[in-house]
Structures are given as C-alpha cells and as structure tokens.
PDB file of C-alpha atoms in Angstrom:
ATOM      1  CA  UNK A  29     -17.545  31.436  14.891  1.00  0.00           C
ATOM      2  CA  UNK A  30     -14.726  31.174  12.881  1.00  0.00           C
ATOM      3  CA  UNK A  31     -14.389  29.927   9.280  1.00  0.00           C
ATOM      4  CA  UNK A  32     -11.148  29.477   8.370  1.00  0.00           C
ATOM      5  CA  UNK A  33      -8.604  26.990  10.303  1.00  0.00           C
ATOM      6  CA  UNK A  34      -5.997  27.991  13.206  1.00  0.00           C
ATOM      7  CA  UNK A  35      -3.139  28.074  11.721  1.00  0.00           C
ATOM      8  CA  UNK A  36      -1.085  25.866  14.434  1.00  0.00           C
ATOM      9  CA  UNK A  37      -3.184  22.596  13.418  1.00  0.00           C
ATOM     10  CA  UNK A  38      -1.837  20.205  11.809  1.00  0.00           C
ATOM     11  CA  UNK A  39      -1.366  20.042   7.816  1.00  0.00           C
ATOM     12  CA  UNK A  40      -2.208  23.323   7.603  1.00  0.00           C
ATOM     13  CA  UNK A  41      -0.448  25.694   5.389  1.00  0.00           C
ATOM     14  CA  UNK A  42      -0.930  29.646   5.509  1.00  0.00           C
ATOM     15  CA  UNK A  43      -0.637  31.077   2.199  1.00  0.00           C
ATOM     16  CA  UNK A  44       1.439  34.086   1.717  1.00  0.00           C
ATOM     17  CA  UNK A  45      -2.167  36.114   1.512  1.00  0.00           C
ATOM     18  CA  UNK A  46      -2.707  34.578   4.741  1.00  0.00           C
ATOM     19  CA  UNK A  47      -5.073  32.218   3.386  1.00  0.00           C
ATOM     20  CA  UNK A  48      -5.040  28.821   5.327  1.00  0.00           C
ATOM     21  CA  UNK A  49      -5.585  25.363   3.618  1.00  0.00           C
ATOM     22  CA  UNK A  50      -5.645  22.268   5.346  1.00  0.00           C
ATOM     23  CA  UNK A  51      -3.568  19.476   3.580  1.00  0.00           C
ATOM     24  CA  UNK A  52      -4.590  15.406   4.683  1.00  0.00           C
ATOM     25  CA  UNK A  53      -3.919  12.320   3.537  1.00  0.00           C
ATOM     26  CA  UNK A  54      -6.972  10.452   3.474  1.00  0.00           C
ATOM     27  CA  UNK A  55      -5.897   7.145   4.652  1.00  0.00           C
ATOM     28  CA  UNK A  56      -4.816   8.684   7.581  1.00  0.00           C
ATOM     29  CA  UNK A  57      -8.435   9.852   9.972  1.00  0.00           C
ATOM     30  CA  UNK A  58     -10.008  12.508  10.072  1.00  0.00           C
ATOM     31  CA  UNK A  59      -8.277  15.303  12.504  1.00  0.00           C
ATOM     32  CA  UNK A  60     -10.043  16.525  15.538  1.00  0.00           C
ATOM     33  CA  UNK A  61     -10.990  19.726  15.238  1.00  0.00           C
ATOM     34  CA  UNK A  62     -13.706  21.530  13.145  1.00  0.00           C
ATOM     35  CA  UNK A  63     -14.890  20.099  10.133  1.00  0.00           C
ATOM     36  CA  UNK A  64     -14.154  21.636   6.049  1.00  0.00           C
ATOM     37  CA  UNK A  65     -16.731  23.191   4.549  1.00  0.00           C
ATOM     38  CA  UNK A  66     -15.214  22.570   1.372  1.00  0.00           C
ATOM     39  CA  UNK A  67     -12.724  20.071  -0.050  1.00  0.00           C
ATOM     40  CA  UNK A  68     -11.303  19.191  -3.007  1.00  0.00           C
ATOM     41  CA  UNK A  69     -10.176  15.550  -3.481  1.00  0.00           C
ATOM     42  CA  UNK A  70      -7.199  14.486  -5.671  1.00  0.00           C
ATOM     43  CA  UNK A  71      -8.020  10.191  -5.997  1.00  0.00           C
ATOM     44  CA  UNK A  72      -8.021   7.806  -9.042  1.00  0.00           C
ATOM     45  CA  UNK A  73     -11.784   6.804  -7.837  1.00  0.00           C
ATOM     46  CA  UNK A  74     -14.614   9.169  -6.318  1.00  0.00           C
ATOM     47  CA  UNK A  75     -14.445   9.275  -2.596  1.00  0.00           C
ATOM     48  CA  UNK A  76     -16.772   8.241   0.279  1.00  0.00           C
ATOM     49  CA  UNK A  77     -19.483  10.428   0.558  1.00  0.00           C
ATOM     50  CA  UNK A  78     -19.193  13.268   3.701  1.00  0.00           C
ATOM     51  CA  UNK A  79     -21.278  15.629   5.434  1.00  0.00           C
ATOM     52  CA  UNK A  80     -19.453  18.749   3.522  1.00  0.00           C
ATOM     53  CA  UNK A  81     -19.226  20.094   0.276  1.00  0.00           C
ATOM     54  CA  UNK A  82     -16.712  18.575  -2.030  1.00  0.00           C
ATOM     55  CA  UNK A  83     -15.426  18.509  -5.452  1.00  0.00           C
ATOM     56  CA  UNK A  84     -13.470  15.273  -6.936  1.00  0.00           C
ATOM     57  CA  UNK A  85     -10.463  15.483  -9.269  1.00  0.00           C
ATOM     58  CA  UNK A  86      -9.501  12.229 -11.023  1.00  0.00           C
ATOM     59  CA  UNK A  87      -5.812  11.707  -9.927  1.00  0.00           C
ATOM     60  CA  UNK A  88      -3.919   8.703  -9.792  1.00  0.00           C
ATOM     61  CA  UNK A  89      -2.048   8.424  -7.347  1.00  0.00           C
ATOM     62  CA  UNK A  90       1.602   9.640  -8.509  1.00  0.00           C
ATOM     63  CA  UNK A  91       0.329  10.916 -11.429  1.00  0.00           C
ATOM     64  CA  UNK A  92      -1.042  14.246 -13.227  1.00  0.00           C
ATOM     65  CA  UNK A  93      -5.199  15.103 -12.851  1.00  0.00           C
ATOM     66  CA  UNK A  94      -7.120  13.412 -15.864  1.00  0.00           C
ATOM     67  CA  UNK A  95      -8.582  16.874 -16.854  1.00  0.00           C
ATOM     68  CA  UNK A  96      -5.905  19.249 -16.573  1.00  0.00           C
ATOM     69  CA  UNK A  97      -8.879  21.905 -17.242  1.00  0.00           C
ATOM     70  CA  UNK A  98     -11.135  20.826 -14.485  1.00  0.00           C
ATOM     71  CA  UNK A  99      -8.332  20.739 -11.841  1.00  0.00           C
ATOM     72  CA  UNK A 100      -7.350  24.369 -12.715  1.00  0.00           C
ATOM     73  CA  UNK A 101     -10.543  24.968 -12.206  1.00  0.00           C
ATOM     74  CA  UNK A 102     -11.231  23.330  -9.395  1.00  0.00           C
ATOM     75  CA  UNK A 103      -7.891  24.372  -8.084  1.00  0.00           C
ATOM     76  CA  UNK A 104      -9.158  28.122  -8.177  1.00  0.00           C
ATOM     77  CA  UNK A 105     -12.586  27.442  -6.277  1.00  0.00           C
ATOM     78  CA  UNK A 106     -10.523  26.374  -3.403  1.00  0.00           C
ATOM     79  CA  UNK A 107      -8.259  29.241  -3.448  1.00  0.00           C
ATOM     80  CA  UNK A 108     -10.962  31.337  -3.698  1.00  0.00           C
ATOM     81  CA  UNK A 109     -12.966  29.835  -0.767  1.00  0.00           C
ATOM     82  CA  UNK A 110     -10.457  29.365   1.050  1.00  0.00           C
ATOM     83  CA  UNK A 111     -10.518  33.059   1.640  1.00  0.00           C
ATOM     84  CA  UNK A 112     -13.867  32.787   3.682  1.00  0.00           C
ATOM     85  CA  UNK A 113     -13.930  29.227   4.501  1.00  0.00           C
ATOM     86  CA  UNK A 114     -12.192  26.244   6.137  1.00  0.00           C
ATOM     87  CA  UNK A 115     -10.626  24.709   2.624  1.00  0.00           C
ATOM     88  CA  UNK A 116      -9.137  21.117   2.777  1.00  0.00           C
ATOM     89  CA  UNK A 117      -7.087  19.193  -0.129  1.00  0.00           C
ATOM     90  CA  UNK A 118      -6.251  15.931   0.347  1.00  0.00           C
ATOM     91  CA  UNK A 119      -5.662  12.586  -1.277  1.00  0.00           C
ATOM     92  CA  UNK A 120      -4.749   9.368  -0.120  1.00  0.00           C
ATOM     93  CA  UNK A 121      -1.277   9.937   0.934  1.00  0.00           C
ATOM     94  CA  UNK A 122      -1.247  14.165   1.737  1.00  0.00           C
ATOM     95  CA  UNK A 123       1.858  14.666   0.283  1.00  0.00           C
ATOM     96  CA  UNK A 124       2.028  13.541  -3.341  1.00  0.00           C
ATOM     97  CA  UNK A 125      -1.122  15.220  -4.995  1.00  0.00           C
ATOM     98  CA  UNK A 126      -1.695  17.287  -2.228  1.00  0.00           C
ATOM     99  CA  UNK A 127       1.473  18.933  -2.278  1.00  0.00           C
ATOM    100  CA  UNK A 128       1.210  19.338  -5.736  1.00  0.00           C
ATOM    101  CA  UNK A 129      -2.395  20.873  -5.668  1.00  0.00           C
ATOM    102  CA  UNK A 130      -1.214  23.229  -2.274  1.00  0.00           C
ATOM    103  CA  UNK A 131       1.751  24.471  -4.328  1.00  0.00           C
ATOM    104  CA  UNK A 132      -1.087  25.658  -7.176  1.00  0.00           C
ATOM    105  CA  UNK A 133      -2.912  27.574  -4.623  1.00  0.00           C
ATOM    106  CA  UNK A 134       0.715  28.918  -3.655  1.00  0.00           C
ATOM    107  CA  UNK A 135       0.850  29.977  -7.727  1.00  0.00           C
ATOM    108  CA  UNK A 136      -2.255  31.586  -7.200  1.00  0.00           C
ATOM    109  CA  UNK A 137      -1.280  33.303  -4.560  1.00  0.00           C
ATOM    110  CA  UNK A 138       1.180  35.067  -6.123  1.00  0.00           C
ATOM    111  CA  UNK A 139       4.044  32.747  -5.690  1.00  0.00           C
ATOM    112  CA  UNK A 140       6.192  31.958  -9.531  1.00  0.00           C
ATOM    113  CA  UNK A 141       5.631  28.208 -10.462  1.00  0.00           C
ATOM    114  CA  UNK A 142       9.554  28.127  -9.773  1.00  0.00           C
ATOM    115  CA  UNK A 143       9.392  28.423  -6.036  1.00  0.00           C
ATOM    116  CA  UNK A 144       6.124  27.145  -5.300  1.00  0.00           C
ATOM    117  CA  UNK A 145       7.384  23.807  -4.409  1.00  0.00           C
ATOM    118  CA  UNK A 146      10.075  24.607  -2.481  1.00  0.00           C
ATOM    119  CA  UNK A 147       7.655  27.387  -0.342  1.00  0.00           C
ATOM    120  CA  UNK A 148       4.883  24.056   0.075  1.00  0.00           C
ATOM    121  CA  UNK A 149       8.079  22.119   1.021  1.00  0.00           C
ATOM    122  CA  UNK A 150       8.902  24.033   3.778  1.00  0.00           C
ATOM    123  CA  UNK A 151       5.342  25.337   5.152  1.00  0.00           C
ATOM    124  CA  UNK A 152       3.709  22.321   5.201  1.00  0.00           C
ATOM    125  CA  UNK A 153       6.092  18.707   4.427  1.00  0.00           C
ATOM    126  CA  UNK A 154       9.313  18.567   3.011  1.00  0.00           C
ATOM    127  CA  UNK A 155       8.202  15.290   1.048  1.00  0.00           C
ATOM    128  CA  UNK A 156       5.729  17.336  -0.678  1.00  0.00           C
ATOM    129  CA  UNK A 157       5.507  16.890  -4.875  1.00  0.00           C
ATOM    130  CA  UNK A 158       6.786  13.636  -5.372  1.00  0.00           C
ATOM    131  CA  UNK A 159       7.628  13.300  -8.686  1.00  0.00           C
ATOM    132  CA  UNK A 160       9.226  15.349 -11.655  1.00  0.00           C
ATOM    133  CA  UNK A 161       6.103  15.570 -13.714  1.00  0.00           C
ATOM    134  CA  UNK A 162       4.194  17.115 -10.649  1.00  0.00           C
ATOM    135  CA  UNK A 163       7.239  19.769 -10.138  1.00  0.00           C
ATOM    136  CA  UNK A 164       6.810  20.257 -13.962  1.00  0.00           C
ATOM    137  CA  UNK A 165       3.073  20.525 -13.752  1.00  0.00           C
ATOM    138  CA  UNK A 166       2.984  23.370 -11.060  1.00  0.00           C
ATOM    139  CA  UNK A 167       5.993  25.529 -12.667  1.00  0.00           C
ATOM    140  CA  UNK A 168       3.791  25.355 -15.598  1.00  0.00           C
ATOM    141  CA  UNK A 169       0.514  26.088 -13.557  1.00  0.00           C
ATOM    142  CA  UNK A 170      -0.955  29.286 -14.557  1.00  0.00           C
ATOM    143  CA  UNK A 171      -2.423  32.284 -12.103  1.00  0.00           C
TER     144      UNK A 171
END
C-alpha cells in the first residue's frame, strides 16, 4: 500500500525533495482516488467534519492566516508528514491560500522565499498566490 500520492493526479505538486502534496479547492469535490490522511485547511470558518485527520487554519479567503504562529506551525506538520503520508492543503478556491501555503512547504523544502512562488506557479497552477501580501508573506516565510 502506498502512502503518499502518484504524482500524475491532479493538484498534486512534487516538492523538490520529492515530497508530494495534493493542492484542492474545496468547493470543487472531492477527487477520485485515495483518500488524505492528513490535511490542513486554510478557511475563514472551521470545515465540515471528514473521516481523516485534519488541522484548521483561520484564513480568509484572500487574506493572511489569523495566527501567523499557528500556520507556521501547522505549515511544518504537513511538510513533515507529507514525507510518509498522503498530505492535502486546500481551501475553498485551491489556488489563493493554497498556493500560498504549497509555496511554504516549497520554503521548507529548501526553496528561497524569492522563487517559491514562481516554482508553485509552474508545478502546480499558474494562478497560484493571488495577492501581493501572500507573495510578501511566503518571501518572508521562514525554514
């Protein structure tokens, strides 16, 4: 059994460790495929309960986490699992939040803050990071 994802699903971005994190939007359902054992969702409001571990980062949409210290933190748990284990990020969208969270797992992954946008950008959707305070927020994100 495997426990991380193929790498030629959808949304799914291989790290330059080789780690693979699936991105989602969540308005969009739920891919076919095997299920995350652990996510990390970026929403203004807690999620709908599901049958797999989860942690919940207040985000609005278009907007920076409320608790910059808990989404670092929570940020390295998934890069860390995501080693092992099938790791999803998602909010409602996938490309806003997610994109911004993704290119934090690129930072700690060895990627600079500079670049990790543009290496999210073209791995997993060019619309990634949508705003100028979520580029600023990952070239400031610290390994």
């Amino acid at each position: 059994m495997t426990t991380t994802w193929d790498p030629a699903d959808a949304g799914v971005l291989r790290l330059p460790s080789g780690r693979l994190v699936r991105g989602r939007g969540l308005r969009r359902p739920l891919p076919a495929g095997p299920r995350p054992a652990f996510a990390l969702y970026l929403l203004g409001r807690e999620p709908s309960p599901v049958d797999w571990e989860y942690r919940w980062i207040r985000w609005p949409d278009f907007r920076l986490p409320s608790d910059r210290a808990a989404a670092a933190d929570a940020l390295r748990e998934a890069w860390e699992r995501a080693g092992t284990e099938r790791v999803e990020v998602a909010c409602g969208g996938g490309r806003g939040r997610t994109g911004t969270a993704l290119a934090c797992l690129a930072v700690l992954d060895g990627i600079p803050g500079r670049e990790a946008v543009a290496y999210v950008r073209e791995h997993y959707d060019r619309h990634a990071v949508e705003t100028p305070w979520q580029r600023r927020f990952v070239h400031r994100f610290q390994a």
